[in-house]
Amino acid sequence: MPATQPERPLRPTAEPCTVPEPGRSPALTSGFCAAAARLGALAVGQTALMVGFGLLVAGPARGIWPLSVEDGINEGLEKVRTGALTDASFVASEAGNTVTVVVITVLACLGLVVLPRLPRWRQAVFLAVAVALQSLVFLIISVSVDRDRPDVDRLDASPPTASYTSGHTGAATALYAGLAVLALLPGGRSRLRKAVVALLLLLPLLVAVARLYRGMHHPTDVLGGLLNGALSLLVAGRALLAEGTSPAPVPENAMEVALEAAAERAERVSGHTVVIVNPTVTEDEQRETLRLVLEQHGRHAPRFVSTTADDPGGGQAAAAVREGASLVVVCGGDGTVRAVADRLAGTGTALAVVPCGTGNLLARNLGLLAGPAEALAAALSGSEHRIDLGRIGGDSLPATHFTAMSGAGLDAAMLENTGSAAKAAIGWPAYVVAGVSSLRAPRMSVSIRLDGGPVLRRTARMVLLANIGDVQGGATLVPSARPDDGLLDLAVFDPHGPGGWLRAVGAVLRGRTKPLRPSSSRSDGTGTPVEYFTFRRAELRFGSRQSREIDGDPVDTGRRLVAEVRPGALTVLLPSGGE
């Protein structure tokens, strides 16, 4: 006999026409997210409706019929009280008491999970949520609507809540009518089931009459309770019992099932994929999500490699090129992206950028989505584009590439003063905090030669060599910089005093300043807070050693920078419509 094959894990019986969310799968979702969103939206509407009705009843409509005859109804019920009716009303009222409702709800939910052959989780959750929602809305109503209880002899101690709405009636409606709904769910037309459903639906009405008889509420208060309980059932049922939103436990091997299903469904893309991740900003769960996205787009069996302190991505990228990878995915911040791009420059190997760091400037300027899984899915669904790189070097600075911005002065000092703990705690605003402390840095003198032209002499707070224009917070620091125009941009910031800083900020916010021609600029730049230039090759010499940075990473101080553009040196995957 052939060897017994191991039982294959269960998989979804129906394939979705599309993946609802990048990196997600029917095997990985229990429906809780969709149910919670729907529940929250409907609950807000329910609360608004109930509070609005209460304010109307307790305010402008209180003297209008039929509200004007409510006191007469309460007084009439007080007059017909008898011992037997009082005892009966006590029993009926206790059916909606908080303790009674909580105990019955807990027992019913436990019974739905334990007694059936297969646990009825969604039915149990539906009942619990309906009762809890009714209570929550009731509490909000109580603090929003102030209505005195009827001016009759009340047979129960008055709780601290207002008369509107009847909490007993609302709780009884949510519980007993909810049980009636569950009794009807499996179908069937037996007389016993019909009798049980009829009794369950009668109980909230008995509670409502009992609360009126005992002088605890006005008629509109118990009507409000019935409405609140009914709306709670409607909201919970719409969120939890509607098709496709039923919560269910996620199996332990869910990711394995999802990966296997994706591998079978997606058409294989030729070539192999290497994913370079910075482990300090990429968690294991996130890696598995990215793996699923790749599988869903036909990039089967991707190989994940991690950067190290000694090799921030360049060595891993070079190895991927040697092995013939058709796609390199980089997960990290601008420093990791720069290290990988440096080795991919000129190779033609495609790069997909997954933003996971603090700045992610290149990703922002390429129009990539902020979420890692969403950004990767959009890139894989897009096409290849060529973008420029800047090549930069200087004294004690080996030549390398940058993708976003490099510079010297205030921005580099700011990066030096930004601690890793601050970046991890508050993200990019940590740079702003460090920038304030760096404002006292002295102004520097710099000589600039662009494309072999005349030397421009400037003083400056900072200089930026830019391949892109936008920075954190949505600010456009270098308006004309584009990563695919075959040029680099130079920004010279030299504000003098508070007025100069305001003018500099205004120029940045306007984002429309045109770059100057080197031959047309003044020789001293006096009075100009910000100057912009475009170039293919730039030489910068500083009067003294300055702090320097490349793509957000501080490097050794020095007195010289040389930068040139490498047009179209890097091939990147961009979403449809991306730059």
Coordinates of C-alpha atoms in Angstrom, one line a residue:
M1 CA 0.0 0.0 0.0
P2 CA 1.3 3.5 -0.7
A3 CA 2.5 5.5 2.2
T4 CA -0.2 7.6 3.9
Q5 CA 0.1 11.2 2.8
P6 CA 0.1 13.8 5.6
E7 CA -3.1 15.6 5.9
R8 CA -2.9 19.0 4.0
P9 CA -3.8 22.1 5.9
L10 CA -7.3 23.5 5.4
R11 CA -7.5 26.3 2.9
P12 CA -10.2 28.7 2.0
T13 CA -12.9 27.0 -0.1
A14 CA -13.5 30.0 -2.4
E15 CA -10.9 32.2 -4.0
P16 CA -11.4 35.9 -3.8
C17 CA -11.4 37.7 -7.1
T18 CA -8.8 40.1 -5.8
V19 CA -6.6 40.3 -2.7
P20 CA -8.6 42.7 -0.5
E21 CA -5.4 44.2 1.0
P22 CA -1.7 43.8 0.1
G23 CA -0.1 41.1 2.2
R24 CA -3.5 39.8 3.4
S25 CA -5.3 36.6 2.7
P26 CA -8.6 34.9 3.7
A27 CA -6.4 32.6 5.8
L28 CA -5.0 35.5 7.7
T29 CA -8.1 37.4 8.5
S30 CA -10.9 36.6 10.9
G31 CA -13.1 39.5 9.7
F32 CA -12.7 41.4 13.0
C33 CA -11.3 44.5 11.4
A34 CA -14.2 44.9 8.9
A35 CA -16.7 44.0 11.6
A36 CA -15.2 46.5 14.1
A37 CA -15.2 49.3 11.6
R38 CA -18.8 48.7 10.6
L39 CA -19.8 48.3 14.2
G40 CA -18.2 51.6 15.2
A41 CA -19.7 53.6 12.4
L42 CA -23.2 52.2 13.0
A43 CA -22.9 52.6 16.8
V44 CA -22.1 56.3 16.4
G45 CA -25.2 56.8 14.3
Q46 CA -27.3 54.9 16.9
T47 CA -26.0 57.0 19.7
A48 CA -26.7 60.3 17.8
L49 CA -30.2 59.2 17.0
M50 CA -31.0 58.2 20.6
V51 CA -29.5 61.3 22.2
G52 CA -31.3 63.5 19.6
F53 CA -34.6 61.9 20.4
G54 CA -34.1 62.3 24.1
L55 CA -33.2 66.0 23.8
L56 CA -36.3 66.5 21.8
V57 CA -38.5 64.7 24.3
A58 CA -37.0 66.5 27.3
G59 CA -37.0 69.9 25.6
P60 CA -39.1 71.5 22.9
A61 CA -41.6 68.6 22.5
R62 CA -42.4 68.0 26.1
G63 CA -45.6 70.1 26.0
I64 CA -46.8 68.7 22.7
W65 CA -49.3 65.8 22.4
P66 CA -48.8 62.9 23.0
L67 CA -46.0 63.9 25.5
S68 CA -48.4 66.3 27.2
V69 CA -50.6 63.3 28.4
E70 CA -47.7 61.2 29.8
D71 CA -48.2 62.4 33.3
G72 CA -51.8 61.4 33.2
I73 CA -50.9 57.8 32.1
N74 CA -48.4 57.5 35.0
E75 CA -51.0 58.8 37.5
G76 CA -53.6 56.4 36.1
L77 CA -51.4 53.4 36.5
E78 CA -50.6 54.5 40.1
K79 CA -54.4 54.4 40.9
V80 CA -55.0 50.9 39.6
R81 CA -52.2 49.2 41.6
T82 CA -53.0 46.1 43.5
G83 CA -51.0 43.6 45.5
A84 CA -51.1 40.9 42.8
L85 CA -50.2 43.4 40.0
T86 CA -47.4 44.8 42.1
D87 CA -45.9 41.4 42.7
A88 CA -46.2 40.5 39.0
S89 CA -44.6 43.8 38.0
F90 CA -41.7 43.1 40.3
V91 CA -41.0 39.8 38.6
A92 CA -41.2 41.3 35.2
S93 CA -39.0 44.3 36.1
E94 CA -36.3 41.9 37.5
A95 CA -36.1 40.2 34.1
G96 CA -34.5 43.4 32.9
N97 CA -32.3 44.0 36.0
T98 CA -28.6 44.4 35.3
V99 CA -27.6 41.4 37.3
T100 CA -30.2 39.2 35.6
V101 CA -29.2 40.4 32.1
V102 CA -25.5 39.9 32.7
V103 CA -25.9 36.4 34.2
I104 CA -28.2 35.2 31.4
T105 CA -26.0 36.8 28.7
V106 CA -22.9 35.0 30.1
L107 CA -24.7 31.7 30.4
A108 CA -26.1 32.0 26.9
C109 CA -22.8 32.8 25.4
L110 CA -21.1 29.9 27.2
G111 CA -23.8 27.6 26.0
L112 CA -23.4 28.7 22.4
V113 CA -19.7 27.9 22.6
V114 CA -19.7 24.7 24.7
L115 CA -22.9 22.9 24.0
P116 CA -23.2 22.6 20.2
R117 CA -21.0 20.1 18.3
L118 CA -19.2 23.0 16.6
P119 CA -18.9 26.2 18.7
R120 CA -21.1 29.0 17.5
W121 CA -18.6 31.8 18.0
R122 CA -20.2 34.4 15.9
Q123 CA -23.6 33.9 17.5
A124 CA -22.1 34.3 20.9
V125 CA -20.2 37.4 19.9
F126 CA -23.3 38.9 18.4
L127 CA -25.3 38.5 21.6
A128 CA -22.6 39.8 23.9
V129 CA -21.9 42.8 21.6
A130 CA -25.6 43.6 21.3
V131 CA -26.1 43.7 25.1
A132 CA -22.9 45.6 25.7
L133 CA -23.6 48.1 23.0
Q134 CA -27.1 48.8 24.5
S135 CA -25.5 49.5 27.9
L136 CA -22.8 51.8 26.4
V137 CA -25.3 53.8 24.5
F138 CA -27.6 54.0 27.6
L139 CA -24.7 55.4 29.6
I140 CA -24.0 58.1 27.0
I141 CA -27.7 59.0 26.9
S142 CA -27.8 59.2 30.7
V143 CA -25.1 61.9 30.8
S144 CA -26.5 63.7 27.8
V145 CA -30.2 63.9 28.5
D146 CA -31.5 65.2 31.8
R147 CA -35.1 64.2 32.4
D148 CA -36.8 63.9 35.8
R149 CA -38.7 60.7 36.7
P150 CA -42.5 60.7 36.9
D151 CA -44.0 62.6 39.8
V152 CA -45.7 59.6 41.3
D153 CA -45.1 57.1 44.1
R154 CA -42.2 55.0 42.8
L155 CA -42.1 51.4 43.9
D156 CA -38.3 51.0 43.3
A157 CA -35.4 53.0 44.6
S158 CA -34.4 55.6 42.0
P159 CA -31.0 55.0 40.5
P160 CA -28.8 58.0 39.8
T161 CA -29.5 58.0 36.1
A162 CA -32.1 60.1 34.4
S163 CA -35.6 58.8 33.5
Y164 CA -34.8 58.7 29.7
T165 CA -34.2 56.0 28.6
S166 CA -35.4 52.9 30.4
G167 CA -32.2 50.8 31.0
H168 CA -34.2 47.8 32.1
T169 CA -36.3 47.8 28.9
G170 CA -33.3 48.4 26.6
A171 CA -31.3 45.6 28.2
A172 CA -34.2 43.2 28.1
T173 CA -34.8 44.0 24.4
A174 CA -31.2 43.4 23.5
L175 CA -31.0 40.1 25.4
Y176 CA -34.3 38.4 24.9
A177 CA -35.0 39.7 21.4
G178 CA -31.3 38.7 20.6
L179 CA -32.0 35.2 21.8
A180 CA -35.1 35.2 19.6
V181 CA -33.0 36.1 16.6
L182 CA -30.5 33.3 17.3
A183 CA -33.4 30.9 17.7
L184 CA -34.6 31.8 14.2
L185 CA -31.2 31.6 12.5
P186 CA -31.0 27.9 11.9
G187 CA -34.4 27.9 10.3
G188 CA -37.2 25.5 11.0
R189 CA -41.0 25.9 11.6
S190 CA -41.6 23.8 14.7
R191 CA -44.4 24.9 17.0
L192 CA -42.0 24.8 20.0
R193 CA -39.5 27.1 18.4
K194 CA -42.3 29.5 17.4
A195 CA -43.6 29.5 21.0
V196 CA -40.1 30.1 22.4
V197 CA -39.5 33.0 20.0
A198 CA -42.9 34.5 20.9
L199 CA -42.2 34.3 24.6
L200 CA -38.7 35.9 24.2
L201 CA -40.2 38.8 22.2
L202 CA -42.9 39.2 24.8
L203 CA -40.5 39.6 27.7
P204 CA -39.2 43.1 26.7
L205 CA -42.8 44.3 26.4
L206 CA -43.6 43.0 29.9
V207 CA -40.5 44.7 31.3
A208 CA -41.6 48.0 29.7
V209 CA -45.1 47.8 31.1
A210 CA -43.7 46.8 34.6
R211 CA -41.4 49.9 34.6
L212 CA -44.3 52.1 33.8
Y213 CA -46.5 50.5 36.4
R214 CA -43.9 50.9 39.1
G215 CA -43.7 54.6 38.3
M216 CA -40.0 54.5 37.2
H217 CA -40.4 56.0 33.7
H218 CA -42.6 58.0 31.3
P219 CA -44.1 56.1 28.3
T220 CA -41.6 57.7 25.9
D221 CA -38.7 56.5 28.2
V222 CA -39.7 52.8 27.8
L223 CA -40.3 53.4 24.1
G224 CA -36.7 54.8 23.9
G225 CA -35.5 51.7 25.7
L226 CA -37.2 49.4 23.2
L227 CA -35.7 51.4 20.4
N228 CA -32.2 51.4 21.9
G229 CA -32.3 47.6 22.4
A230 CA -33.7 47.0 18.9
L231 CA -31.1 49.3 17.3
S232 CA -28.3 47.5 19.2
L233 CA -29.5 44.2 17.8
L234 CA -29.6 45.7 14.3
V235 CA -26.1 47.2 14.5
A236 CA -24.6 44.0 16.0
G237 CA -26.3 41.9 13.4
R238 CA -25.3 44.0 10.5
A239 CA -21.7 44.1 11.7
L240 CA -21.3 40.5 12.9
L241 CA -23.9 38.3 11.2
A242 CA -23.8 39.8 7.6
E243 CA -22.1 37.6 5.0
G244 CA -18.3 37.8 5.0
T245 CA -17.9 39.6 8.3
S246 CA -18.1 36.7 10.7
P247 CA -15.3 36.6 13.3
A248 CA -13.5 33.3 13.4
P249 CA -10.2 32.2 15.0
V250 CA -7.1 32.5 12.8
P251 CA -5.4 29.1 12.4
E252 CA -1.9 28.7 13.7
N253 CA -0.6 27.8 10.3
A254 CA -2.4 30.7 8.6
M255 CA 0.7 32.3 7.1
E256 CA 1.8 28.9 5.7
V257 CA -1.6 28.3 4.1
A258 CA -1.6 31.9 2.7
L259 CA 1.8 31.5 1.2
E260 CA 1.0 28.2 -0.4
A261 CA -2.3 29.4 -1.8
A262 CA -0.5 32.5 -3.2
A263 CA 2.2 30.4 -4.8
E264 CA -0.4 28.2 -6.5
R265 CA -2.6 31.1 -7.8
A266 CA 0.0 33.7 -9.0
E267 CA 1.7 33.2 -12.3
R268 CA 5.5 32.9 -11.8
V269 CA 7.7 35.8 -12.8
S270 CA 11.0 34.9 -14.3
G271 CA 14.2 35.5 -12.3
H272 CA 14.7 35.4 -8.6
T273 CA 14.2 38.1 -6.0
V274 CA 16.4 39.2 -3.2
V275 CA 15.0 41.2 -0.3
I276 CA 17.5 43.3 1.7
V277 CA 16.1 44.3 5.1
N278 CA 17.4 46.5 7.8
P279 CA 16.6 44.4 11.0
T280 CA 16.5 47.5 13.2
V281 CA 13.4 48.8 11.5
T282 CA 11.8 45.6 10.0
E283 CA 10.1 43.1 12.3
D284 CA 9.7 39.4 11.6
E285 CA 6.0 39.7 11.1
Q286 CA 6.5 42.5 8.6
R287 CA 9.0 40.3 6.7
E288 CA 6.4 37.5 6.4
T289 CA 3.8 40.0 5.1
L290 CA 6.3 41.2 2.5
R291 CA 7.0 37.6 1.5
L292 CA 3.3 37.1 1.0
V293 CA 3.0 40.2 -1.2
L294 CA 5.8 38.9 -3.4
E295 CA 4.2 35.5 -3.6
Q296 CA 0.9 37.1 -4.6
H297 CA 2.7 38.8 -7.5
G298 CA 4.5 35.8 -8.8
R299 CA 7.8 36.5 -7.1
H300 CA 8.1 33.0 -5.6
A301 CA 10.6 31.9 -3.0
P302 CA 12.3 35.3 -2.4
R303 CA 15.5 35.2 -0.5
F304 CA 15.7 37.6 2.6
V305 CA 19.1 38.9 3.7
S306 CA 19.8 41.3 6.6
T307 CA 22.1 44.3 6.7
T308 CA 24.7 44.5 9.4
A309 CA 26.5 47.3 11.2
D310 CA 29.6 46.6 9.1
D311 CA 27.6 46.2 5.8
P312 CA 24.5 48.4 5.6
G313 CA 23.3 47.0 2.3
G314 CA 26.0 47.4 -0.3
G315 CA 27.6 44.0 0.0
Q316 CA 24.2 42.3 0.0
A317 CA 23.2 44.2 -3.2
A318 CA 26.4 43.4 -4.9
A319 CA 26.0 39.7 -4.1
A320 CA 22.4 39.8 -5.5
V321 CA 23.7 41.3 -8.8
R322 CA 26.4 38.6 -9.1
E323 CA 23.8 35.9 -8.5
G324 CA 21.6 37.3 -11.3
A325 CA 18.7 38.6 -9.3
S326 CA 16.0 40.2 -11.5
L327 CA 14.7 42.3 -8.6
V328 CA 16.2 43.6 -5.4
V329 CA 13.8 44.8 -2.7
V330 CA 15.2 47.1 -0.1
C331 CA 13.4 47.5 3.3
G332 CA 14.8 50.3 5.4
G333 CA 15.4 54.1 5.6
D334 CA 17.3 56.4 3.3
G335 CA 20.7 55.1 4.5
T336 CA 19.9 51.5 3.6
V337 CA 18.4 52.5 0.3
R338 CA 21.5 54.6 -0.6
A339 CA 23.8 51.7 0.2
V340 CA 21.9 49.3 -2.0
A341 CA 21.4 51.9 -4.8
D342 CA 25.1 52.6 -4.8
R343 CA 25.9 49.0 -5.8
L344 CA 22.9 48.7 -8.3
A345 CA 23.9 51.9 -10.2
G346 CA 24.4 51.1 -13.8
T347 CA 23.6 47.4 -13.5
G348 CA 20.1 47.5 -14.9
T349 CA 18.9 45.4 -12.0
A350 CA 15.5 46.6 -10.9
L351 CA 15.0 48.0 -7.3
A352 CA 11.8 48.1 -5.3
V353 CA 11.9 50.5 -2.4
V354 CA 9.9 49.6 0.7
P355 CA 9.9 52.6 3.2
C356 CA 10.6 51.4 6.7
G357 CA 12.9 54.1 8.2
T358 CA 12.5 57.5 9.7
G359 CA 12.9 59.8 6.8
N360 CA 12.2 57.8 3.6
L361 CA 12.8 60.8 1.5
L362 CA 13.3 59.0 -1.8
A363 CA 10.1 57.0 -1.3
R364 CA 8.2 60.2 -0.6
N365 CA 9.4 61.8 -3.8
L366 CA 8.8 58.8 -5.9
G367 CA 5.1 58.8 -4.8
L368 CA 5.3 55.5 -2.9
L369 CA 2.7 54.6 -0.3
A370 CA 3.8 54.9 3.3
G371 CA 2.8 51.4 4.3
P372 CA 5.5 48.8 3.5
A373 CA 3.1 46.1 2.2
E374 CA 1.1 48.7 0.2
A375 CA 4.2 50.3 -1.2
L376 CA 5.6 46.9 -2.4
A377 CA 2.3 45.8 -3.9
A378 CA 2.0 49.1 -5.8
A379 CA 5.5 48.8 -7.1
L380 CA 5.1 45.2 -8.2
S381 CA 2.0 46.2 -10.1
G382 CA 3.7 49.1 -11.7
S383 CA 6.6 49.3 -14.2
E384 CA 10.3 50.1 -14.4
H385 CA 11.6 53.6 -14.5
R386 CA 15.1 55.1 -14.6
I387 CA 16.0 57.8 -12.1
D388 CA 19.2 59.8 -11.6
L389 CA 21.7 59.3 -8.9
G390 CA 24.3 61.8 -7.6
R391 CA 27.9 60.7 -7.2
I392 CA 29.7 62.5 -4.4
G393 CA 33.2 62.6 -2.9
G394 CA 35.6 64.8 -1.2
D395 CA 38.6 65.0 1.1
S396 CA 38.6 61.9 3.4
L397 CA 35.4 60.9 1.7
P398 CA 35.4 58.0 -0.8
A399 CA 33.3 58.5 -3.9
T400 CA 29.8 57.0 -3.5
H401 CA 26.2 57.6 -4.8
F402 CA 23.3 59.4 -3.1
T403 CA 19.6 59.1 -4.0
A404 CA 18.1 62.1 -2.2
M405 CA 20.2 64.9 -0.7
S406 CA 23.7 65.5 0.5
G407 CA 25.2 68.6 2.1
A408 CA 27.2 70.5 4.6
G409 CA 26.6 72.9 7.5
L410 CA 23.4 73.2 9.5
D411 CA 21.6 70.1 8.2
A412 CA 24.6 67.9 8.7
A413 CA 25.1 69.2 12.3
M414 CA 21.4 68.6 12.9
L415 CA 21.8 65.0 11.9
E416 CA 24.9 64.6 14.0
N417 CA 22.9 65.9 17.0
T418 CA 19.9 63.6 16.5
G419 CA 20.2 60.5 18.7
S420 CA 18.9 57.1 17.6
A421 CA 16.7 56.9 20.7
A422 CA 15.0 60.2 19.8
K423 CA 14.4 59.0 16.3
A424 CA 12.9 55.7 17.5
A425 CA 10.7 57.5 20.0
I426 CA 9.2 60.4 18.0
G427 CA 10.3 59.8 14.4
W428 CA 11.3 62.6 12.0
P429 CA 10.3 65.5 14.4
A430 CA 13.5 64.5 16.3
Y431 CA 15.4 66.2 13.5
V432 CA 13.5 69.4 14.2
V433 CA 14.4 69.3 17.9
A434 CA 18.1 68.8 17.0
G435 CA 17.9 71.5 14.4
V436 CA 16.9 74.1 16.9
S437 CA 20.0 73.3 19.0
S438 CA 22.2 73.5 15.9
L439 CA 21.1 77.1 15.0
R440 CA 24.0 78.6 16.9
A441 CA 26.5 77.0 14.5
P442 CA 28.7 79.7 12.9
R443 CA 28.1 80.8 9.3
M444 CA 30.6 79.2 6.8
S445 CA 32.3 80.6 3.8
V446 CA 32.2 78.5 0.6
S447 CA 33.5 78.7 -3.0
I448 CA 31.3 77.1 -5.6
R449 CA 32.1 76.1 -9.2
L450 CA 29.3 74.7 -11.3
D451 CA 29.9 72.9 -14.6
G452 CA 33.3 74.5 -15.0
G453 CA 31.9 78.1 -14.7
P454 CA 33.1 81.0 -12.7
V455 CA 33.7 80.6 -9.0
L456 CA 30.9 81.9 -6.8
R457 CA 31.8 83.0 -3.3
R458 CA 29.2 82.8 -0.6
T459 CA 28.6 82.7 3.1
A460 CA 26.0 80.1 4.2
R461 CA 24.3 78.4 7.0
M462 CA 24.1 75.2 4.9
V463 CA 24.4 74.0 1.4
L464 CA 22.3 71.1 -0.1
L465 CA 23.1 69.0 -3.2
A466 CA 19.7 67.6 -4.1
N467 CA 18.3 64.9 -6.4
I468 CA 14.8 65.3 -5.0
G469 CA 12.9 68.3 -3.6
D470 CA 10.5 67.3 -0.8
V471 CA 11.5 66.6 2.8
Q472 CA 9.6 65.5 5.9
G473 CA 6.4 67.2 6.8
G474 CA 5.5 67.8 3.2
A475 CA 7.9 70.8 2.8
T476 CA 9.5 71.4 -0.6
L477 CA 13.0 72.4 0.3
V478 CA 14.4 72.4 -3.3
P479 CA 11.5 73.3 -5.6
S480 CA 12.9 72.4 -9.0
A481 CA 14.7 69.1 -8.0
R482 CA 13.4 66.1 -9.8
P483 CA 15.0 62.6 -9.7
D484 CA 14.6 62.0 -13.5
D485 CA 15.6 65.4 -15.1
G486 CA 19.3 64.5 -15.7
L487 CA 20.4 67.3 -13.3
L488 CA 21.2 68.0 -9.7
D489 CA 20.2 71.1 -7.7
L490 CA 22.2 73.2 -5.3
A491 CA 20.5 75.2 -2.6
V492 CA 22.5 77.8 -0.6
F493 CA 20.8 78.9 2.6
D494 CA 22.2 82.1 4.2
P495 CA 19.4 83.9 6.2
H496 CA 20.5 86.9 8.3
G497 CA 18.5 87.5 11.5
P498 CA 14.9 86.7 12.2
G499 CA 13.7 88.5 9.1
G500 CA 16.1 86.5 6.9
W501 CA 14.8 83.2 8.5
L502 CA 11.2 84.3 7.8
R503 CA 12.1 85.1 4.1
A504 CA 13.8 81.7 3.8
V505 CA 10.8 79.9 5.3
G506 CA 8.6 81.8 2.9
A507 CA 10.7 80.8 -0.1
V508 CA 10.5 77.2 0.9
L509 CA 6.7 77.3 1.5
R510 CA 6.1 79.1 -1.8
G511 CA 8.1 76.4 -3.5
R512 CA 8.3 78.3 -6.8
T513 CA 11.8 79.9 -6.8
K514 CA 13.5 79.3 -10.1
P515 CA 17.2 78.2 -10.2
L516 CA 19.7 80.8 -11.2
R517 CA 22.3 80.7 -13.9
P518 CA 25.8 80.7 -12.3
S519 CA 26.9 83.6 -14.6
S520 CA 23.9 85.8 -13.7
S521 CA 24.3 85.5 -9.9
R522 CA 25.9 88.1 -7.8
S523 CA 29.5 87.5 -6.6
D524 CA 28.7 87.9 -3.0
G525 CA 25.0 86.8 -2.6
T526 CA 24.5 89.5 0.1
G527 CA 20.9 89.8 1.3
T528 CA 19.6 86.6 -0.4
P529 CA 18.4 84.1 2.2
V530 CA 18.1 81.2 -0.3
E531 CA 19.7 80.7 -3.7
Y532 CA 19.0 77.8 -6.1
F533 CA 21.2 76.5 -8.9
T534 CA 21.1 73.5 -11.3
F535 CA 24.2 71.7 -12.4
R536 CA 25.8 68.5 -13.8
R537 CA 29.0 68.8 -11.8
A538 CA 29.7 70.9 -8.7
E539 CA 32.8 71.6 -6.7
L540 CA 32.4 73.1 -3.2
R541 CA 35.3 74.3 -1.1
F542 CA 34.7 75.5 2.5
G543 CA 36.8 77.9 4.5
S544 CA 37.0 75.5 7.4
R545 CA 36.2 71.9 8.1
Q546 CA 32.4 71.4 8.1
S547 CA 29.9 68.7 9.1
R548 CA 28.8 66.7 6.1
E549 CA 26.0 64.3 5.4
I550 CA 24.9 61.9 2.6
D551 CA 21.3 60.9 2.4
G552 CA 20.7 61.6 6.1
D553 CA 23.8 59.8 7.4
P554 CA 26.6 62.0 8.9
V555 CA 30.0 61.4 7.4
D556 CA 33.5 62.7 8.3
T557 CA 34.0 66.4 8.4
G558 CA 35.9 68.1 5.6
R559 CA 36.6 71.1 3.5
R560 CA 35.6 69.9 0.1
L561 CA 32.7 68.2 -1.8
V562 CA 32.5 67.2 -5.4
A563 CA 29.2 66.0 -6.9
E564 CA 28.0 65.0 -10.3
V565 CA 24.8 63.6 -11.7
R566 CA 24.5 60.1 -13.2
P567 CA 21.4 60.4 -15.4
G568 CA 19.2 57.3 -15.3
A569 CA 21.7 55.3 -13.4
L570 CA 19.1 53.4 -11.2
T571 CA 16.2 51.3 -12.4
V572 CA 13.3 51.4 -10.0
L573 CA 9.8 49.8 -9.9
L574 CA 7.2 52.6 -9.5
P575 CA 3.4 52.4 -9.3
S576 CA 1.4 53.3 -12.3
G577 CA 1.5 57.1 -12.7
G578 CA 4.6 57.4 -10.5
E579 CA 7.5 59.7 -11.3

